[in-house]
CSV table of C-alpha atoms in Angstrom, one decimal:
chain,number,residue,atom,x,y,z
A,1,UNK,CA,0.0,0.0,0.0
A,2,UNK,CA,1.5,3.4,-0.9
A,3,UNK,CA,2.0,5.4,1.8
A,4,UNK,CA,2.6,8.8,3.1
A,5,UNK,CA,3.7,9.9,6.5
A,6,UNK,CA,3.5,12.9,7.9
A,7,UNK,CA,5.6,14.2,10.8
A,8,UNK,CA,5.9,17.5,12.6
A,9,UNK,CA,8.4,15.9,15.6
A,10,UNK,CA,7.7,17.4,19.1
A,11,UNK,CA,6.6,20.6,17.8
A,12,UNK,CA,3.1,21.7,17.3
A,13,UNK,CA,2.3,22.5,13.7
A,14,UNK,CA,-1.9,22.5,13.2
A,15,UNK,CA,-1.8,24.3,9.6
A,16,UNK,CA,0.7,21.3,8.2
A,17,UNK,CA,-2.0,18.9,9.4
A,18,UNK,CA,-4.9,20.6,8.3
A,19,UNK,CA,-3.4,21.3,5.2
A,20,UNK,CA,-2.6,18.0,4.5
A,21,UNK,CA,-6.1,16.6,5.7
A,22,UNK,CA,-7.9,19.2,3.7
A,23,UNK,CA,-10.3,17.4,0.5
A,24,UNK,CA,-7.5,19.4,-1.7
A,25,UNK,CA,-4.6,17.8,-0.7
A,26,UNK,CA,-6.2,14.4,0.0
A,27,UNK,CA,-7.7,14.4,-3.6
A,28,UNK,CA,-4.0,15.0,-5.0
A,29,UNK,CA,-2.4,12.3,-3.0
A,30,UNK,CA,-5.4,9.9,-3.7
A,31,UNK,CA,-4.6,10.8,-7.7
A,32,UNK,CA,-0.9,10.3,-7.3
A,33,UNK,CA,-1.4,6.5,-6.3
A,34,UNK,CA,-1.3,6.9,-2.4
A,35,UNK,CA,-3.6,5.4,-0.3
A,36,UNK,CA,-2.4,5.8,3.4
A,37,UNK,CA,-1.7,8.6,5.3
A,38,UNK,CA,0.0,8.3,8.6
A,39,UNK,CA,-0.4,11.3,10.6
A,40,UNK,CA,2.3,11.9,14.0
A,41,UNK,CA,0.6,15.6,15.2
A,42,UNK,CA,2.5,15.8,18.0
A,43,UNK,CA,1.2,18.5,20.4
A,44,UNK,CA,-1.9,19.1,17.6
A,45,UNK,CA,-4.9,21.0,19.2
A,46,UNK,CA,-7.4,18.6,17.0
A,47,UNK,CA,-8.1,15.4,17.6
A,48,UNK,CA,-6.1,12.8,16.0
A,49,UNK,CA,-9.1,10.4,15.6
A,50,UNK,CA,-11.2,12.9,14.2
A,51,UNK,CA,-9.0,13.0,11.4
A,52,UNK,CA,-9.5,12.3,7.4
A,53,UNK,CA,-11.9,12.3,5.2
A,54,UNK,CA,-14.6,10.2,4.2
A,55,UNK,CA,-14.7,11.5,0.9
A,56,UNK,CA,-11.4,10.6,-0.5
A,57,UNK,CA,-10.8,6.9,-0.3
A,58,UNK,CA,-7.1,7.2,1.2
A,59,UNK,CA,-6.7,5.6,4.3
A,60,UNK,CA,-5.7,7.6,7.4
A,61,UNK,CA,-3.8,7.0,10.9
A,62,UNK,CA,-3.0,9.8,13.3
A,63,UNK,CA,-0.9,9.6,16.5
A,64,UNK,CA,1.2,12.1,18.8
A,65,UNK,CA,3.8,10.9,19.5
A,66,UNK,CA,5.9,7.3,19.5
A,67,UNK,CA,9.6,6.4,21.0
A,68,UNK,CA,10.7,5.9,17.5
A,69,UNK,CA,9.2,6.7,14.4
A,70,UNK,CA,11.7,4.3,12.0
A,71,UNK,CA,8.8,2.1,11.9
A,72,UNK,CA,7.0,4.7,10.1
A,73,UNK,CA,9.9,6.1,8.6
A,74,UNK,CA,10.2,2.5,6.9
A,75,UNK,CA,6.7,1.8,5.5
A,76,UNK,CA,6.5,5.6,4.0
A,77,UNK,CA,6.9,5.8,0.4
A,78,UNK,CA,6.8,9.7,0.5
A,79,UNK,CA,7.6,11.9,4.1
A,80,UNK,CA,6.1,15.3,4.7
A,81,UNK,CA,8.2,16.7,7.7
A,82,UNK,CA,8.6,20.0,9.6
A,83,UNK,CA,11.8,22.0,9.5
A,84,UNK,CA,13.7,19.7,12.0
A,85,UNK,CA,16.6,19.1,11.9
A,86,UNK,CA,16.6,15.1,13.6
A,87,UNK,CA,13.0,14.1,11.2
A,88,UNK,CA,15.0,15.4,7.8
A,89,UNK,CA,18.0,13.7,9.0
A,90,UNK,CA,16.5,10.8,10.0
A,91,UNK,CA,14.4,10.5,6.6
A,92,UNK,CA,17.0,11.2,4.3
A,93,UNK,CA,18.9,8.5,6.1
A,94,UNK,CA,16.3,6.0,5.0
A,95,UNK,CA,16.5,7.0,1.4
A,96,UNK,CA,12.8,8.4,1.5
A,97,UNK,CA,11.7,10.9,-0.8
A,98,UNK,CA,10.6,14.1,1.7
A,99,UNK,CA,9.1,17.6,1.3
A,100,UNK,CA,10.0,19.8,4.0
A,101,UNK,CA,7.1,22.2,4.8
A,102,UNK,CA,8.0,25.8,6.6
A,103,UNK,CA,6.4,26.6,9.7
A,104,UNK,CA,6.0,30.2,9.0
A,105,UNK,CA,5.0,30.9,12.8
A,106,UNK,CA,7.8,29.8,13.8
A,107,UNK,CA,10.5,32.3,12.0
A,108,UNK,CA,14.0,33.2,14.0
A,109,UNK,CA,14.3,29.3,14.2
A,110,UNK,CA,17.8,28.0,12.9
A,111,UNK,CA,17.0,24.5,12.1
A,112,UNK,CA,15.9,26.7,8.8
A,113,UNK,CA,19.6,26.5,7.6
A,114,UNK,CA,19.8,22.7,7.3
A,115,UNK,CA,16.6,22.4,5.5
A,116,UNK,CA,17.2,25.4,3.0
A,117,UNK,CA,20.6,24.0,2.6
A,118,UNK,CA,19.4,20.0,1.8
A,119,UNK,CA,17.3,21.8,-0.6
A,120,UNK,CA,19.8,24.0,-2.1
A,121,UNK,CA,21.5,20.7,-2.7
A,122,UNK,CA,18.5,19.2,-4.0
A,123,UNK,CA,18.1,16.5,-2.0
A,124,UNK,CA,14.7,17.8,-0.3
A,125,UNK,CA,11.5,19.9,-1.6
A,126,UNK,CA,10.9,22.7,0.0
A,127,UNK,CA,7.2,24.5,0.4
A,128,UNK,CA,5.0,26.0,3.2
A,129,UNK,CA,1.4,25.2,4.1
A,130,UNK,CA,-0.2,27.5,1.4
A,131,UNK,CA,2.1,25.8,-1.8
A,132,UNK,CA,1.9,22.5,-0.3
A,133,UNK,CA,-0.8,21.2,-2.4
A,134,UNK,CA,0.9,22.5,-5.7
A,135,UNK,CA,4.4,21.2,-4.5
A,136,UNK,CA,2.8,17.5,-4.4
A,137,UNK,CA,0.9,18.3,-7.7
A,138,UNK,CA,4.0,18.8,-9.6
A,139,UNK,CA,6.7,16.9,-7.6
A,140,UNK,CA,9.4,14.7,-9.4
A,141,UNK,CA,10.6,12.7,-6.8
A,142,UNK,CA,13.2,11.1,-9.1
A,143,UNK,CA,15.2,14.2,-9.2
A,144,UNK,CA,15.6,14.5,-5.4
A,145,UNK,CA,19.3,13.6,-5.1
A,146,UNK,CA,20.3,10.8,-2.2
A,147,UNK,CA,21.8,11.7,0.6
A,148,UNK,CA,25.3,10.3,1.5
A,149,UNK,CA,26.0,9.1,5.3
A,150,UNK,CA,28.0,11.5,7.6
A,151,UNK,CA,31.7,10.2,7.8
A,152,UNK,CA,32.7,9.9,12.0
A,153,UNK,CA,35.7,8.1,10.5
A,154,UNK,CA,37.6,11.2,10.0
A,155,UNK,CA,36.5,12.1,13.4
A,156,UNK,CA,37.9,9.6,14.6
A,157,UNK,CA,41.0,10.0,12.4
A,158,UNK,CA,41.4,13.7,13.4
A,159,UNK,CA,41.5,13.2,17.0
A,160,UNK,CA,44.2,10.1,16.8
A,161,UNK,CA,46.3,12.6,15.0
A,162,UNK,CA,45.8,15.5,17.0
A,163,UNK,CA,46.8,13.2,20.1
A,164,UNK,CA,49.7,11.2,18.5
A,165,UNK,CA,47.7,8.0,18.2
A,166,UNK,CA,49.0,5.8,15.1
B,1,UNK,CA,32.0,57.1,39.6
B,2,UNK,CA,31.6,55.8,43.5
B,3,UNK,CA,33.7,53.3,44.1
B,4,UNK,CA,36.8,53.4,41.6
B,5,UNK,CA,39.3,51.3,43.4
B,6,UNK,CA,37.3,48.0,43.7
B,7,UNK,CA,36.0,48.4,39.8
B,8,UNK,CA,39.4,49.1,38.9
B,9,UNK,CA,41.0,46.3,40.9
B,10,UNK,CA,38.3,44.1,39.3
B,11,UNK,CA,39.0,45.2,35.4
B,12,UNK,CA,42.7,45.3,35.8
B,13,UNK,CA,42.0,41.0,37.6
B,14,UNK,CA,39.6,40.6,34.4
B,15,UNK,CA,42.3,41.7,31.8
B,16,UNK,CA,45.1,40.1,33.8
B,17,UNK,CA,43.5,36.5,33.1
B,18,UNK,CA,43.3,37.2,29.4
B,19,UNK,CA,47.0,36.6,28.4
B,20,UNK,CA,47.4,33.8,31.3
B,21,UNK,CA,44.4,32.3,29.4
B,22,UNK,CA,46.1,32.5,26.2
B,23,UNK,CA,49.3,31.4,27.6
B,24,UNK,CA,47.6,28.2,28.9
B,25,UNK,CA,46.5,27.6,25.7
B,26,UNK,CA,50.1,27.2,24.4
B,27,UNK,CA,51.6,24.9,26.7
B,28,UNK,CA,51.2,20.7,25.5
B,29,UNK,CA,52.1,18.0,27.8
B,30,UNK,CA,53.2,14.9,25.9
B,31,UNK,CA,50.6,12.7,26.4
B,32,UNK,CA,50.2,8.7,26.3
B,33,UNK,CA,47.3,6.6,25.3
B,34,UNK,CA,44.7,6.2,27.0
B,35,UNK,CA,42.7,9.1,27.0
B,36,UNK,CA,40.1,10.1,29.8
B,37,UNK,CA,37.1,11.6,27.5
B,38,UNK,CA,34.3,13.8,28.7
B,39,UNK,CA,31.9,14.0,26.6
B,40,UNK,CA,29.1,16.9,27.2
B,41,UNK,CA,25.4,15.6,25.7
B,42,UNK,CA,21.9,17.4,25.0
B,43,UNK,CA,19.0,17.4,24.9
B,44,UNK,CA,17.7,15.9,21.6
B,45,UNK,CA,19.8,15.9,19.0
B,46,UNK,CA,22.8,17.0,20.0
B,47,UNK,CA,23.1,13.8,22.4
B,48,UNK,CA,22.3,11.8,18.7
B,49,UNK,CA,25.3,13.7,17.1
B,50,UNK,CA,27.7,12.9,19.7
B,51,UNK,CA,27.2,9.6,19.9
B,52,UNK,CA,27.4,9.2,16.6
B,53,UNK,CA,31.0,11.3,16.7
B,54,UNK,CA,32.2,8.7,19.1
B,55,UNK,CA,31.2,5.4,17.5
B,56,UNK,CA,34.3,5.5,15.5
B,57,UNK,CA,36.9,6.2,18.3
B,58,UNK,CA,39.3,3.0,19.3
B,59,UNK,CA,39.5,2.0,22.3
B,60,UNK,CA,42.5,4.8,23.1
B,61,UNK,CA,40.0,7.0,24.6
B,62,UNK,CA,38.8,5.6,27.9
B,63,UNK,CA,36.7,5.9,30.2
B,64,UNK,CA,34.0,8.4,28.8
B,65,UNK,CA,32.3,10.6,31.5
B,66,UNK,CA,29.3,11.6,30.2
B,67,UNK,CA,27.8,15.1,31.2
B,68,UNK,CA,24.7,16.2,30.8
B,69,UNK,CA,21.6,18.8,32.4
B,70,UNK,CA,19.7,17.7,35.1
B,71,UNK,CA,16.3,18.4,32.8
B,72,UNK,CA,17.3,15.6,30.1
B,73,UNK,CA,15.2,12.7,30.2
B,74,UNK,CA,16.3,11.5,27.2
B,75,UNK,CA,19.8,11.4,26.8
B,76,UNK,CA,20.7,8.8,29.3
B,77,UNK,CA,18.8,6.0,27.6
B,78,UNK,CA,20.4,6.9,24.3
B,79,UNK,CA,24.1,6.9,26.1
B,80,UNK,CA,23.4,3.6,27.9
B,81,UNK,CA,22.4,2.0,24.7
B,82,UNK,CA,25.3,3.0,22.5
B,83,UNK,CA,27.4,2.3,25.4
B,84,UNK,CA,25.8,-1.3,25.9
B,85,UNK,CA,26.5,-1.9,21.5
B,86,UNK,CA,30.3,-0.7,22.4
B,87,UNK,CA,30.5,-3.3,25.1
B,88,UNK,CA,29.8,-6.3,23.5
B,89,UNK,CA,32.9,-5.2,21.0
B,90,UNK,CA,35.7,-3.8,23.2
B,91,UNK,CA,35.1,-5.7,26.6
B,92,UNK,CA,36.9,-3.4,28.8
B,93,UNK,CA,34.8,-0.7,27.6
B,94,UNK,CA,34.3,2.0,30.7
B,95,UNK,CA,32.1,4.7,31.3
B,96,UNK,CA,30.3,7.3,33.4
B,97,UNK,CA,27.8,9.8,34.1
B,98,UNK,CA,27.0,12.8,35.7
B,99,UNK,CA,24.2,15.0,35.4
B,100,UNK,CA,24.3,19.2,36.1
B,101,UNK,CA,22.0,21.7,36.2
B,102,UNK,CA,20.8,23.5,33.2
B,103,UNK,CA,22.7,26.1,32.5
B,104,UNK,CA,20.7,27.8,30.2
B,105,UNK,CA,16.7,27.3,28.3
B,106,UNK,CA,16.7,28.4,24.3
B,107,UNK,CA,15.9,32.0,24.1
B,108,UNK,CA,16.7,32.7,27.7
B,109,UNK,CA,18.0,35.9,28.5
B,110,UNK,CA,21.3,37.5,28.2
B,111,UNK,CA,21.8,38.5,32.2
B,112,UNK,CA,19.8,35.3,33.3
B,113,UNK,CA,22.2,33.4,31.6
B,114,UNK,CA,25.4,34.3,33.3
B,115,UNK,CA,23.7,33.6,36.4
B,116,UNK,CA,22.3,30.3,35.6
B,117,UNK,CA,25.7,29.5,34.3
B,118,UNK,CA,27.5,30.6,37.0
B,119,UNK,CA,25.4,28.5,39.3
B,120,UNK,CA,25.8,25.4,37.0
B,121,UNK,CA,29.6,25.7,37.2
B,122,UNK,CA,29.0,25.2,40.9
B,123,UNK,CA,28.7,21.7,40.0
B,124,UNK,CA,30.6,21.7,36.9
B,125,UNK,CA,33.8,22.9,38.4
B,126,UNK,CA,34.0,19.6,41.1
B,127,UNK,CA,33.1,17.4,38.3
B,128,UNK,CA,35.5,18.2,36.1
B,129,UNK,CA,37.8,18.0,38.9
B,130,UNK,CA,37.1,15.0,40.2
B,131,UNK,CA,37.3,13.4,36.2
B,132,UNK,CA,40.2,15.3,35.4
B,133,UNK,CA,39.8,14.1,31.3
B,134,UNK,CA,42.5,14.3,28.6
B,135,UNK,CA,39.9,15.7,26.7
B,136,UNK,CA,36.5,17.5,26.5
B,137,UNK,CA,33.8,16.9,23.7
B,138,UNK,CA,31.1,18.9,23.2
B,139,UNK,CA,28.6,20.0,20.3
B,140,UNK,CA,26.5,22.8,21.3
B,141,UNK,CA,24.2,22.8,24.3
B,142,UNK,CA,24.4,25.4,26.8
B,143,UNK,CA,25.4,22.6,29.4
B,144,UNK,CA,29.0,23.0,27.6
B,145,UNK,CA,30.0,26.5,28.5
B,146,UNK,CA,30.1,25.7,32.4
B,147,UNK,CA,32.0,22.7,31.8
B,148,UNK,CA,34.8,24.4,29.3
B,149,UNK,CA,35.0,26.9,31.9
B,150,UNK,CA,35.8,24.5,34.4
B,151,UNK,CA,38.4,23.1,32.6
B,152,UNK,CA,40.1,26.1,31.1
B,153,UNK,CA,40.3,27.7,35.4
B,154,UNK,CA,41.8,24.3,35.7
B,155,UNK,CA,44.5,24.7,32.7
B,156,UNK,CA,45.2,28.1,34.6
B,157,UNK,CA,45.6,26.5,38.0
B,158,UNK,CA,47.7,24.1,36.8
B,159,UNK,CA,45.5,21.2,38.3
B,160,UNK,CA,45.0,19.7,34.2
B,161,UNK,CA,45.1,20.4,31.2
B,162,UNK,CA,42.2,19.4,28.8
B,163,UNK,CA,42.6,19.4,25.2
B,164,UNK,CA,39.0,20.9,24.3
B,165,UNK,CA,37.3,20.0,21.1
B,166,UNK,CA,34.1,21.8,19.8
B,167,UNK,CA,32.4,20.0,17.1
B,168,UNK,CA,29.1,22.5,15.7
B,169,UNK,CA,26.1,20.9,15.0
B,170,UNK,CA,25.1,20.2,11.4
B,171,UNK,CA,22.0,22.1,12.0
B,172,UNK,CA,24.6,25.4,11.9
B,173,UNK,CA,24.7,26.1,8.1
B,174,UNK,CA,25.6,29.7,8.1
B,175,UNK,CA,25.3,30.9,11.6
B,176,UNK,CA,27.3,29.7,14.6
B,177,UNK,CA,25.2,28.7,17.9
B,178,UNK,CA,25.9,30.5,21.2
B,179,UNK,CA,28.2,28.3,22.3
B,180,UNK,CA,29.8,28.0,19.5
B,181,UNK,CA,30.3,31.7,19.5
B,182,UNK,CA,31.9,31.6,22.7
B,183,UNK,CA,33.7,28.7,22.3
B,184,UNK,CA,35.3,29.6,19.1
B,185,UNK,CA,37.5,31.7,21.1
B,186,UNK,CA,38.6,29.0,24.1
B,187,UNK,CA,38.3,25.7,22.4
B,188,UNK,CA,41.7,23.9,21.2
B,189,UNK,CA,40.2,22.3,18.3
B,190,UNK,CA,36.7,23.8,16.7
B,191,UNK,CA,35.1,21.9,14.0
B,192,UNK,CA,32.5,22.6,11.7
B,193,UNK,CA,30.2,20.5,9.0
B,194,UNK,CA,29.4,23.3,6.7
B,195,UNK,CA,31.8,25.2,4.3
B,196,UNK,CA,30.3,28.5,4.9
B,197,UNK,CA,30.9,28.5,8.3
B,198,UNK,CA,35.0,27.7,7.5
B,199,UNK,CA,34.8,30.5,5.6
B,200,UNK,CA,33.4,33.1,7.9
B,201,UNK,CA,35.4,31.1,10.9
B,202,UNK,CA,39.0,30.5,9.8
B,203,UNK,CA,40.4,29.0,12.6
B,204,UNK,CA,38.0,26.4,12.6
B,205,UNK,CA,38.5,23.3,10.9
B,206,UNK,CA,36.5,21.4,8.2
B,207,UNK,CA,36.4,17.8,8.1
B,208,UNK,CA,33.2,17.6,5.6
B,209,UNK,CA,29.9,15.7,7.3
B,210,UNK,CA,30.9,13.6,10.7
B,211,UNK,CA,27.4,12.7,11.9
């Protein structure tokens, strides 16, 4: 079953959901093949089981929270994330294709600079609530570029030379 | 002005501790595996990053005292886990940890700060005593800045001297994070993940992506 999971971490970020829950967006993912949505809302003010439509035949979930979300990471064939730094991270690890959505209440907040940068280096779409319906009308997930692993080899390589270790 | 003297006395102390700081930066012991570590976590990620900075270190650097604020629930499981996964490869693998108070919340203010600090080097300053590490490891959170300044009063006092390394997170594209601000200037060794930031930061170092 295509799926898509949603994530806003341990922020609260109701527009994202609402957005994404609204017949508009649900009728584009439904067109594009998906039919599960898994929802993590975090500290949402709605109601996660009063979620989804019953007009679109896409199958929804919703939870707040969960220890670990590489469950969910896993099973997702697209990721629609918040800004944070640890869910784009975490994603792009897992070779999932994800659109980063802005959380314009929440400007002065650095964790902007990772996710403008992964999408400077195309490996991430970038949109905010309002274009987030055309973003998934005219994504080309093939184009996202994978994300290589971080290298704590030459860390470790560093530090044995800074301290005379052979 | 009312009372010249003391503030004088105090400004000429301050200024006085400047080059002795800079002095103590210069002077290396020759130093022989292996290597106390302390390692500061954070909340969140930052305590993700560092472990994932340590998973490639040998065995040289042992034990690891683990520091971290009194108000993270999280980091403990993560270090006891990655610590667990070292164990069942290196079998004398060591470790420790200590918790502090917060030093400082995001978006705290500036003169609330210094007094929160202050008050968490009450505990940071017998800690990193009592560990006396070869080497200090931090990435970010406010929890850092009481412990460096631990370490650097005790480079001055001649009680040890730790080689401190500052490694920015890879959140910190184009702009530095507090502590990296301040620790720019008293680190030994200050590392960052992003071009950008080796340009506008020369004396730091660029190793590409570590985490």
């Amino acid at each position: 079953m295509k799926s898509v999971f949603v994530t806003v971490g341990t922020t609260s970020f109701d527009d994202l959901i609402a957005t994404v829950c609204s017949p508009a967006a649900m009728q584009v993912l439904q067109s594009l093949g998906y039919e599960k949505l898994v929802l993590q809302v975090g500290r949402c003010a709605l109601d996660p089981a009063l979620l989804g439509s019953s007009d679109v035949a896409v199958e929804v979930e919703a939870f707040r929270y969960k220890e670990s979300l590489a469950e969910d990471l896993r099973r997702a064939d697209l990721v629609i994330s918040h800004a944070g730094a640890g869910s784009c991270l975490e994603t792009l690890e897992k070779g999932k294709p994800l659109i980063v959505v802005i959380n314009e209440k929440l400007m002065n907040n650095h964790q902007l600079e990772l996710a403008k940068q992964l999408h400077k280096d195309g490996h991430v779409l970038y949109c905010n609530c309002s274009t987030l319906v055309e973003t998934l009308q005219s994504m080309e997930l093939p184009t996202l570029k994978p994300f290589p692993p971080g290298q704590p080899e030459k860390f470790a390589l560093f530090l044995d030379q800074v301290l005379g270790i052979q | 002005m009312e009372r010249p003297l003391p503030v004088a006395f105090f400004l000429l102390l301050s200024l006085l501790l400047v080059p002795l700081v800079l002095l103590a930066r210069r002077r290396r012991s020759r130093r022989t595996p292996p290597f106390s570590l302390l390692v500061v976590a954070g909340s969140g990620g930052h305590t993700t990053e560092i472990l994932r900075l340590l998973s490639c270190l040998s065995e040289s650097y042992s034990p690891r005292h683990y520091v971290f604020a009194d108000s993270d629930t999280m980091s403990e499981a993560k270090i006891r886990s990655f610590e667990q996964k070292r164990a069942e490869t290196f079998s004398t693998s060591q470790f420790t940890l200590d918790r502090i108070p917060r030093s400082r919340e995001v978006r705290q203010s500036w003169t609330s700060s210094v007094v929160t600090t202050l008050y968490s080097m009450l505990y940071s300053l017998p800690l990193t005593y009592r560990r006396k590490p070869d080497l200090i490891l931090c990435n970010g959170p406010g929890t850092c800045v009481p412990v460096c300044i631990s370490a650097l009063l005790l480079g001055l006092l001649g009680i040890k001297r730790a080689i401190i390394v500052y490694v920015e997170s890879i959140c910190r594209v184009e702009t530095l994070s507090l502590s990296g601000k301040i620790l720019y200037y008293f680190s030994d060794y200050f590392i960052v993940q992003w071009p950008d930031l080796k340009e506008k930061y020369p004396k730091s170092i660029y190793l590409g992506r570590i985490v």
